[in-house]
CSV table of C-alpha atoms in Angstrom, one decimal:
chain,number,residue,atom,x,y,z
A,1,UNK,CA,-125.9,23.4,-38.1
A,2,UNK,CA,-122.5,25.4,-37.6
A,3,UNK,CA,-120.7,25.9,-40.8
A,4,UNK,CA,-117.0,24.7,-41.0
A,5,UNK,CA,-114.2,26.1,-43.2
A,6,UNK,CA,-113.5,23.0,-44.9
A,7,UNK,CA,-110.6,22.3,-46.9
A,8,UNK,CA,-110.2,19.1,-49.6
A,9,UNK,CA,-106.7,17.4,-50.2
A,10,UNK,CA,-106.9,15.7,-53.3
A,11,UNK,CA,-109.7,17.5,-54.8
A,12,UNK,CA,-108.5,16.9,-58.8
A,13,UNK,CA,-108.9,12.8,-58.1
A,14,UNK,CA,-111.8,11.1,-58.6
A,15,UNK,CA,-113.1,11.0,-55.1
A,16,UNK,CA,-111.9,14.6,-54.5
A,17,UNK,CA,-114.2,15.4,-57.7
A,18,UNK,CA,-117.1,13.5,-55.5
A,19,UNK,CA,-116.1,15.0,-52.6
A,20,UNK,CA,-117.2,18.3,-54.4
A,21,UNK,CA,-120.5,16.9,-55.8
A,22,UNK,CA,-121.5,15.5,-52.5
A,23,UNK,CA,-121.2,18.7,-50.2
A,24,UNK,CA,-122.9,20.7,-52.9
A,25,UNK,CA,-125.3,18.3,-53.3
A,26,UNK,CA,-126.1,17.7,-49.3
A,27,UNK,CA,-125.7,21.3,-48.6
A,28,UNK,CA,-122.9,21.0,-46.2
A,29,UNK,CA,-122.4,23.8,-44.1
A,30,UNK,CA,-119.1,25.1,-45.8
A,31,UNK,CA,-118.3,28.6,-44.7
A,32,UNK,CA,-115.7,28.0,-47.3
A,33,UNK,CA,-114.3,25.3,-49.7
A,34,UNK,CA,-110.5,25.2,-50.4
A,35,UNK,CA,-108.8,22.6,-52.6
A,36,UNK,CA,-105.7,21.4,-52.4
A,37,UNK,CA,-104.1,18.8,-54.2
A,38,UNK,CA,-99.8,18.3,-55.4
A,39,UNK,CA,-97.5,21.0,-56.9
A,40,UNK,CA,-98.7,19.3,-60.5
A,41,UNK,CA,-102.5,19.7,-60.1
A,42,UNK,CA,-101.8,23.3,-58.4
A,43,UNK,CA,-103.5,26.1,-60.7
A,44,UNK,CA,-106.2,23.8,-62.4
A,45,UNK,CA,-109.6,25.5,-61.3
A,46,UNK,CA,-112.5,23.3,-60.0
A,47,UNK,CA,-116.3,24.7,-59.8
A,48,UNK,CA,-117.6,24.8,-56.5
A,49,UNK,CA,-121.1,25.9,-56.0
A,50,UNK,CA,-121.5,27.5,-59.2
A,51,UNK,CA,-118.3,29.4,-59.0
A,52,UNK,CA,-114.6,29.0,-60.4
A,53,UNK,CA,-112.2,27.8,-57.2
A,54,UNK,CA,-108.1,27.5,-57.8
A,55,UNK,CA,-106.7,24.1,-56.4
A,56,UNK,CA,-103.8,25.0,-54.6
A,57,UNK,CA,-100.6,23.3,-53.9
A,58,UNK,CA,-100.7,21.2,-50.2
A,59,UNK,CA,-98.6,22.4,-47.6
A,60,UNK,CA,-98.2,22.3,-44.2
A,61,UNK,CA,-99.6,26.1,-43.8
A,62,UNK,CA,-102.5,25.2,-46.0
A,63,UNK,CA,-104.8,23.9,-43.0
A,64,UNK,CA,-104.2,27.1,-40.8
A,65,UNK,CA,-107.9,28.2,-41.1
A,66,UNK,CA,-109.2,24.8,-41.7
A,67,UNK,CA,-111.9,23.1,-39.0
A,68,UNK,CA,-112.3,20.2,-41.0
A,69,UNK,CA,-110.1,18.8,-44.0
A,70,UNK,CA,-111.5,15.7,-46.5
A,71,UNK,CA,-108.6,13.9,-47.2
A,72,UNK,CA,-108.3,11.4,-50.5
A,73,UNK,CA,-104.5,11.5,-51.8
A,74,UNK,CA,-103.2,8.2,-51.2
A,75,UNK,CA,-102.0,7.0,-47.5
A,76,UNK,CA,-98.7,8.6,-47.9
A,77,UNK,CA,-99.6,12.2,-48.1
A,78,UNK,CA,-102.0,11.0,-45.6
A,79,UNK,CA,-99.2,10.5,-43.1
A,80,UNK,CA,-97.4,13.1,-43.6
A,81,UNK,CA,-99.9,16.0,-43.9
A,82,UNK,CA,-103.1,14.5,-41.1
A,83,UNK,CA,-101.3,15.1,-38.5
A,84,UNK,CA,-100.0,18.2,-39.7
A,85,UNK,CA,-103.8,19.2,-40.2
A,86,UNK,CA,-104.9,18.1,-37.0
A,87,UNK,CA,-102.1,20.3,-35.2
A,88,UNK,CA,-103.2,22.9,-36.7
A,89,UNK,CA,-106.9,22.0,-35.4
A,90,UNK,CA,-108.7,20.5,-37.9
A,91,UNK,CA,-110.4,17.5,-37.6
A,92,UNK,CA,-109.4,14.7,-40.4
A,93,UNK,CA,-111.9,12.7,-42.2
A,94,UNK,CA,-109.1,10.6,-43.9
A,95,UNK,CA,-110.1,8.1,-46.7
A,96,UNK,CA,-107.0,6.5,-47.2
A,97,UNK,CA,-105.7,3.4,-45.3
A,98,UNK,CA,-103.0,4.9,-43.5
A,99,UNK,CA,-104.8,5.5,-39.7
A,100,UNK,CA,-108.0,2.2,-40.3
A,101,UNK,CA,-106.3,0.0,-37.6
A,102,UNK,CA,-105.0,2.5,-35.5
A,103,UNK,CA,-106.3,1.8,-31.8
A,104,UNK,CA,-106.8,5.4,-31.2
A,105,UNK,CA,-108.4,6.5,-34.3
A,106,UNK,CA,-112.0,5.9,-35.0
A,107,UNK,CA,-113.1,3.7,-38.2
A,108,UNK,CA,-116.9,5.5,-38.9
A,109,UNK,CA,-119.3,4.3,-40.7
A,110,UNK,CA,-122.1,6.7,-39.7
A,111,UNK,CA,-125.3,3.9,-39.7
A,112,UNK,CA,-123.5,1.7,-37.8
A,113,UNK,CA,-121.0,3.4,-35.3
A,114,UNK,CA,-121.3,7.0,-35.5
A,115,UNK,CA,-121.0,6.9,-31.4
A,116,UNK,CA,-117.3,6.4,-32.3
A,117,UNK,CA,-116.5,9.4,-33.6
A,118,UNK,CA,-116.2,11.5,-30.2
A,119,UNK,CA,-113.4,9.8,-29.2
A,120,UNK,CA,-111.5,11.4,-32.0
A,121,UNK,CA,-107.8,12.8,-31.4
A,122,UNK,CA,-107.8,15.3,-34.5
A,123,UNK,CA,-108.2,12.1,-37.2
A,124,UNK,CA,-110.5,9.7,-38.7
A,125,UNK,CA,-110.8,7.0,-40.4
A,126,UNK,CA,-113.3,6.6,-43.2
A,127,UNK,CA,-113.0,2.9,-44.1
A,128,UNK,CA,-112.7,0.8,-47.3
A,129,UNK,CA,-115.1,1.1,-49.8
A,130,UNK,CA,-116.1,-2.6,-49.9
A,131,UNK,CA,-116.0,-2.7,-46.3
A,132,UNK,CA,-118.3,0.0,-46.0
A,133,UNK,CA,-121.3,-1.3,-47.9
A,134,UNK,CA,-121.3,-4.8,-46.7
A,135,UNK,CA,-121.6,-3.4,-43.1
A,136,UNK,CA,-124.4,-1.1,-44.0
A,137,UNK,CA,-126.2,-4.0,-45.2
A,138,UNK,CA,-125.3,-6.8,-42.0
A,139,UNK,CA,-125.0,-4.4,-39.0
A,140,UNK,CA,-128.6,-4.1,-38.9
A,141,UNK,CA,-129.4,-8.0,-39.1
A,142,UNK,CA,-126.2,-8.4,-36.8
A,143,UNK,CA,-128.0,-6.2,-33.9
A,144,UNK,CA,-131.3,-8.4,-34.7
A,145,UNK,CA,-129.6,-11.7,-34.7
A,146,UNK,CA,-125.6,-11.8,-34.0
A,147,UNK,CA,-124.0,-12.8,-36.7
A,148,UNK,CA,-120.7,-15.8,-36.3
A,149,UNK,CA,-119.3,-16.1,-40.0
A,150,UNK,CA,-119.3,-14.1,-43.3
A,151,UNK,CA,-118.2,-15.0,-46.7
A,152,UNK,CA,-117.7,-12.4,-49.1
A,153,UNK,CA,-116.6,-12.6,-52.6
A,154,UNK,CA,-116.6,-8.8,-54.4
A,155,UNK,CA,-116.6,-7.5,-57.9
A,156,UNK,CA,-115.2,-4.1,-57.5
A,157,UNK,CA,-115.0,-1.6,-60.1
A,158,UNK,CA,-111.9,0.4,-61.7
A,159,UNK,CA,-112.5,3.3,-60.6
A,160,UNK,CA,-111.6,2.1,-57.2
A,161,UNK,CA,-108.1,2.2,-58.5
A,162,UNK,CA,-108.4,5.9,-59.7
A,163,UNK,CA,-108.6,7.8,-62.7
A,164,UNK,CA,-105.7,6.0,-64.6
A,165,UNK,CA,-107.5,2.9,-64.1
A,166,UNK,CA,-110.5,4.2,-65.6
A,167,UNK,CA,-108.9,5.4,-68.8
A,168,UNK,CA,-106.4,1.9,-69.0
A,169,UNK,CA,-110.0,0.1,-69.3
A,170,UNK,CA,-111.3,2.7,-71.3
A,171,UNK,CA,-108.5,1.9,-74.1
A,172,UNK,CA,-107.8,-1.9,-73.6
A,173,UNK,CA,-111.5,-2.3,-74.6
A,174,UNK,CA,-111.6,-0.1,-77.5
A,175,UNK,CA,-108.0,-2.5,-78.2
A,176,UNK,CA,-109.7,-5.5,-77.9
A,177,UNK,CA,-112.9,-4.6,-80.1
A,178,UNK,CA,-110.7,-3.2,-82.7
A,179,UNK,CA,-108.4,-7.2,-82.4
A,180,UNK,CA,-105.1,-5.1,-81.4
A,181,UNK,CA,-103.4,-6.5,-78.3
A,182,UNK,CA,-103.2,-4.1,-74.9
A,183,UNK,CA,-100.4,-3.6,-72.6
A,184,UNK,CA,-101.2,-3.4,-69.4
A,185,UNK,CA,-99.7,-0.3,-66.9
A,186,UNK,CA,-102.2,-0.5,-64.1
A,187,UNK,CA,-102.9,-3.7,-63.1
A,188,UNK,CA,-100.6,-6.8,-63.5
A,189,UNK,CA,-103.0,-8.2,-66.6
A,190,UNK,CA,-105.8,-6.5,-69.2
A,191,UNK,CA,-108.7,-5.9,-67.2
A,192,UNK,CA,-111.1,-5.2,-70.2
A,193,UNK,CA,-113.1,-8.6,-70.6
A,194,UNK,CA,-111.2,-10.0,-68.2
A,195,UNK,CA,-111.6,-10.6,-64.3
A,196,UNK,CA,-108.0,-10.4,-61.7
A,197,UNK,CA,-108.6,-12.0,-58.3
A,198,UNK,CA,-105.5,-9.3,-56.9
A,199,UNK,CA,-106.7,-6.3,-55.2
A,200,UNK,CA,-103.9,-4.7,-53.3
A,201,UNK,CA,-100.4,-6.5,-52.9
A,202,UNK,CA,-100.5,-10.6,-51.5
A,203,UNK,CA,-99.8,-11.7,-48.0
A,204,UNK,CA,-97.7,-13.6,-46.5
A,205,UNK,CA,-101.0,-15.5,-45.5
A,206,UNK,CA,-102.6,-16.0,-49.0
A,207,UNK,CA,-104.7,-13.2,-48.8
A,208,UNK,CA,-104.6,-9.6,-50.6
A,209,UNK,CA,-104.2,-6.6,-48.7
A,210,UNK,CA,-107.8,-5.7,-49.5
A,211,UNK,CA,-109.3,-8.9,-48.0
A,212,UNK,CA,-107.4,-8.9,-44.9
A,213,UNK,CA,-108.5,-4.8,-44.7
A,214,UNK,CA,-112.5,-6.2,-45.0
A,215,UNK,CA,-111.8,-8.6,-42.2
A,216,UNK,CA,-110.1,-6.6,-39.9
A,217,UNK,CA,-112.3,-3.1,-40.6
A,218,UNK,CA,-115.1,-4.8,-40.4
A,219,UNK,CA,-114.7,-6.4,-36.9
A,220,UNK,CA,-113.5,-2.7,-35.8
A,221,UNK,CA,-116.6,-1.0,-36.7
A,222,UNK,CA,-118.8,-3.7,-35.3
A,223,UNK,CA,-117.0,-3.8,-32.2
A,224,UNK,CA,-116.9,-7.8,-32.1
A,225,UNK,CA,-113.8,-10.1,-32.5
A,226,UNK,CA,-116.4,-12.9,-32.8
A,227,UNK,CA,-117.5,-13.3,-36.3
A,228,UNK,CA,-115.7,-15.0,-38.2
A,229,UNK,CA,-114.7,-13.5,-42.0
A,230,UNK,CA,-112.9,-14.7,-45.2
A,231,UNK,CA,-113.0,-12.6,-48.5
A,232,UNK,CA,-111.8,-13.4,-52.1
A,233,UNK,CA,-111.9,-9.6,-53.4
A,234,UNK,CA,-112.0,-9.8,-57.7
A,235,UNK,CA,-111.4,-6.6,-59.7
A,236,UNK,CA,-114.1,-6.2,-62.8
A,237,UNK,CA,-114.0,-4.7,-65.9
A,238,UNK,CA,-116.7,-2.8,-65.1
A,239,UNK,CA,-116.0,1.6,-64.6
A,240,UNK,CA,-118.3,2.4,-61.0
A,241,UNK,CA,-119.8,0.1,-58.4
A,242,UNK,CA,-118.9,-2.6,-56.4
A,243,UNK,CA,-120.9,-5.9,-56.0
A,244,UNK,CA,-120.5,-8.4,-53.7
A,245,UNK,CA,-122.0,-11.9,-52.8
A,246,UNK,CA,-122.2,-12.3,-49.1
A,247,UNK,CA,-123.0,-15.6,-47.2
A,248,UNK,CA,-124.0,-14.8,-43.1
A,249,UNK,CA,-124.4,-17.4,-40.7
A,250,UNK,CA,-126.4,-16.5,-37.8
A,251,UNK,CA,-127.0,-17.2,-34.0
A,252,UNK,CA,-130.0,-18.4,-35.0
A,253,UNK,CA,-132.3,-19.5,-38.7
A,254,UNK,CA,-133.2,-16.4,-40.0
A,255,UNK,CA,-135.8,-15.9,-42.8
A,256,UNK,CA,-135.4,-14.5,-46.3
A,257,UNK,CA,-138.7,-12.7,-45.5
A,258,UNK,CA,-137.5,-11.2,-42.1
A,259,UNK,CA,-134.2,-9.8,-43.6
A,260,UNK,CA,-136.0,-8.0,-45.9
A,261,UNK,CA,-138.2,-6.4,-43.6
A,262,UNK,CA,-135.2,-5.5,-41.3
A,263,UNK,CA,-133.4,-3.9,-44.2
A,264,UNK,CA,-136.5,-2.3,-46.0
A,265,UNK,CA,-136.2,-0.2,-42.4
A,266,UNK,CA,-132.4,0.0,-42.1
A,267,UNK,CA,-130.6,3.7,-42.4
A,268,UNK,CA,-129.1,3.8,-45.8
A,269,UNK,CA,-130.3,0.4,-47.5
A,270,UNK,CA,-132.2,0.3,-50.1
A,271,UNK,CA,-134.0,-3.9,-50.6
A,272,UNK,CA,-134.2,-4.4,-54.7
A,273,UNK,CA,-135.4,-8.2,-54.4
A,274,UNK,CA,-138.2,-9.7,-57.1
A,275,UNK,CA,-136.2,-12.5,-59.5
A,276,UNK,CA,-140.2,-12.7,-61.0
A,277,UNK,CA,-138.9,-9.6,-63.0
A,278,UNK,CA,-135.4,-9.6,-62.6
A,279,UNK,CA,-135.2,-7.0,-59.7
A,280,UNK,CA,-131.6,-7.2,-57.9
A,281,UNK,CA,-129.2,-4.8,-57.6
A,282,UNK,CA,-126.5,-4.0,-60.4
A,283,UNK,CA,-123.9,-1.6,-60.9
A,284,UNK,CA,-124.6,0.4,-64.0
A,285,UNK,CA,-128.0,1.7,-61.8
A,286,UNK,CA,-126.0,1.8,-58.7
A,287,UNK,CA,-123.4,4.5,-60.2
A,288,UNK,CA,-124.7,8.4,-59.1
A,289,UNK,CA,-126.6,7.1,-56.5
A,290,UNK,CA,-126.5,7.0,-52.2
A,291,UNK,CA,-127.4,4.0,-51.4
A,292,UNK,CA,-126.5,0.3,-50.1
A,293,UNK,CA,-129.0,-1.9,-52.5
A,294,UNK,CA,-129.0,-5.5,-51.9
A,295,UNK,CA,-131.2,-8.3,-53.3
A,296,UNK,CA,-131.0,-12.1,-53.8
A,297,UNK,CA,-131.7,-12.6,-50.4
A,298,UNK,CA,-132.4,-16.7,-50.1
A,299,UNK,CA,-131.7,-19.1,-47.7
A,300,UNK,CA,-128.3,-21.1,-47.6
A,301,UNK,CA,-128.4,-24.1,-48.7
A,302,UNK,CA,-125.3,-25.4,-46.8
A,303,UNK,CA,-126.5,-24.2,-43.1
A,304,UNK,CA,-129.6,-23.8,-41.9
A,305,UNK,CA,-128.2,-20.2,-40.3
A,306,UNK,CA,-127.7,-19.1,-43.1
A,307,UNK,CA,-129.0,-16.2,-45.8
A,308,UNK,CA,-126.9,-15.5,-49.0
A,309,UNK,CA,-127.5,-11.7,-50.4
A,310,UNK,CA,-126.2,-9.7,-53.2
A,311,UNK,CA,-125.1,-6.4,-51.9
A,312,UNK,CA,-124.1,-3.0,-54.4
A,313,UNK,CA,-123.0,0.4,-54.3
A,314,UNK,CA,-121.5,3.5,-55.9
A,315,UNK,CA,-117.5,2.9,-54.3
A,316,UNK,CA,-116.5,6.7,-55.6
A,317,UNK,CA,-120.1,7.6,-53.1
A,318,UNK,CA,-121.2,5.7,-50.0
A,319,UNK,CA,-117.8,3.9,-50.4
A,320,UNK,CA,-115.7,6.8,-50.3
A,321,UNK,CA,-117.0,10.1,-50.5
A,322,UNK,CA,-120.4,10.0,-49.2
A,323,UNK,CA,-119.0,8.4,-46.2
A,324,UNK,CA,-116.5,11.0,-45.6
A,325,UNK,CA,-118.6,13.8,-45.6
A,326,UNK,CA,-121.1,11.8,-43.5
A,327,UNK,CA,-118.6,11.4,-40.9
A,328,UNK,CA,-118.0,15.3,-41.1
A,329,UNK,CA,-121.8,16.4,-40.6
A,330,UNK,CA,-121.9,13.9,-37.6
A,331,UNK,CA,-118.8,16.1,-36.0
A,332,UNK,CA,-120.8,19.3,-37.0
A,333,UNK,CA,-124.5,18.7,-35.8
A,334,UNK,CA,-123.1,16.6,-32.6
A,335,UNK,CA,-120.3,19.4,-31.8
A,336,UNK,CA,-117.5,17.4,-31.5
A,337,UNK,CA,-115.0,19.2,-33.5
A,338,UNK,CA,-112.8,19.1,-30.5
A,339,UNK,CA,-111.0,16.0,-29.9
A,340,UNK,CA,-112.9,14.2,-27.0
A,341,UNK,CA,-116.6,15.6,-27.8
């Protein structure tokens, strides 16, 4: 595989710190590694492959000798430096929200629609983190039997939020244990030992920001306006991996038995499904790891279309930076750093 210089914007965050891990870990081809991040992280020095790396301050010159830059710095330095990257001819692999919807940028999730990425003008789109593990687990079902409606209801961890998040739960539970009240600065109420049903800012239609990105993100990458989707997306107190409870209707009955055999087979999925010894997927084993577990697969009650699962992953991994870096060894190995293949 060619090597790439590679640059990372937004390497002090948390999934900038995974974005290290992961291409050290997979071996990436990186003929080099430079880190970028604002005029306040700027000096701090990150290891890289066993050696000391200075995280410099993002500019638009920084992407000069770049082929292709991991971005995860919010959707406003998004906007304004991805383009400037992509003149400059790198390709993007952006993890924010600011390109997911745009018609001419592609919205990868490499086991499902890794064709996509070809058809690249200079940026894409890695997609939400919740988004990305329920597809992992349904697409492969979906090409089986077509799926028409999904119910999803997710438990997503903190750390989704970023590192502030982390350390507000971090206090507020040492607060609570020790009977002192908290304050909250993150989110709108404590999170520690408590449960808030407001991911993202509300719309106009009842939904978060969040839910509405699950149902539009996830018709994009499945390349079907068909299915149906409604989401109630719950923030956890619980530090890395989200969970979620996903009902699927079907084109047709599908059995708890054949699901599993489907996704025993699928790219990426790993089945964890015996309730004799309580065997389902869970968080706290999820964290650190690559995978899309899912478990409780049963039967729906309600329809007789219909299987119920319990689907979890690392979100700071296969939901953001595992992902990303997926995306970029696709562009390497199939040669397509050059918009249009």
């Amino acid at each position: 595989m060619k090597e790439a210089r590679v640059a990372v914007v937004g390497a002090t965050g948390l999934v900038g710190q995974e974005f290290i891990k992961v291409l050290e870990q997979r071996n990436f081809p990186a003929a080099s590694i430079r880190l970028l991040a604002s005029e306040r992280s700027s000096g701090k020095r990150l290891f890289v492959n066993h050696q000391e790396v200075e995280v410099e301050e993002t500019t638009p010159d920084s992407f000069k000798e770049t082929d292709i830059a991991l971005f995860s710095a919010g959707a406003e330095i998004s906007r304004h430096f991805s383009p400037v990257a992509a003149q400059s001819g790198a390709v993007v692999v952006d993890n924010s929200s600011a390109f997911r919807m745009e018609p001419r940028v592609p919205l990868v999730v490499p086991e499902v629609n890794p064709e996509d990425i070809k058809w690249h003008r200079g940026i894409i789109a890695n997609p939400n983190c919740s988004t990305i593990q329920m597809v992992v687990a349904l697409y492969p079902l979906h090409k089986v039997n077509p799926i028409k409606r999904i119910i999803v209801d997710t438990y997503q961890a903190v750390s989704g939020t970023g590192s502030a998040a982390v350390d507000e739960l971090t206090a507020q539970a040492r607060q609570v244990l020790d009977g002192q009240n908290t304050t909250p600065h993150v989110y709108p109420h404590q999170i520690a030992f408590n449960t808030l049903p407001e991911i993202d800012v509300f719309l106009d239609n009842g939904y978060t920001k969040e839910e509405w990105k699950m149902v539009e993100e996830t018709k994009k990458i499945m390349h079907t306006d068909n299915i149906a989707i409604s989401a109630t997306c719950v923030r956890v107190p619980v530090f890395i991996g989200h969970s979620e409870a996903v009902t699927v209707e079907f084109s047709q009955p599908m059995l708890p038995d054949e699901a599993q055999r489907i996704l025993a087979q699928a790219p990426g999925v790993k089945v964890l499904d015996d309730t004799a010894i309580s065997l389902y997927p869970q968080p706290w084993s999820a964290a650190g790891t690559d995978e899309v577990f899912v478990g409780r697969i049963r039967k729906d009650s309600s329809h007789p279309n219909g299987l119920i699962m319990w689907i979890v992953a690392d979100n700071l991994r296969k939901g953001a930076a595992l992902n990303t870096v997926q995306i970029a060894e696709e562009v390497i190995k199939r040669g397509w750093l050059h918009p249009g293949g």
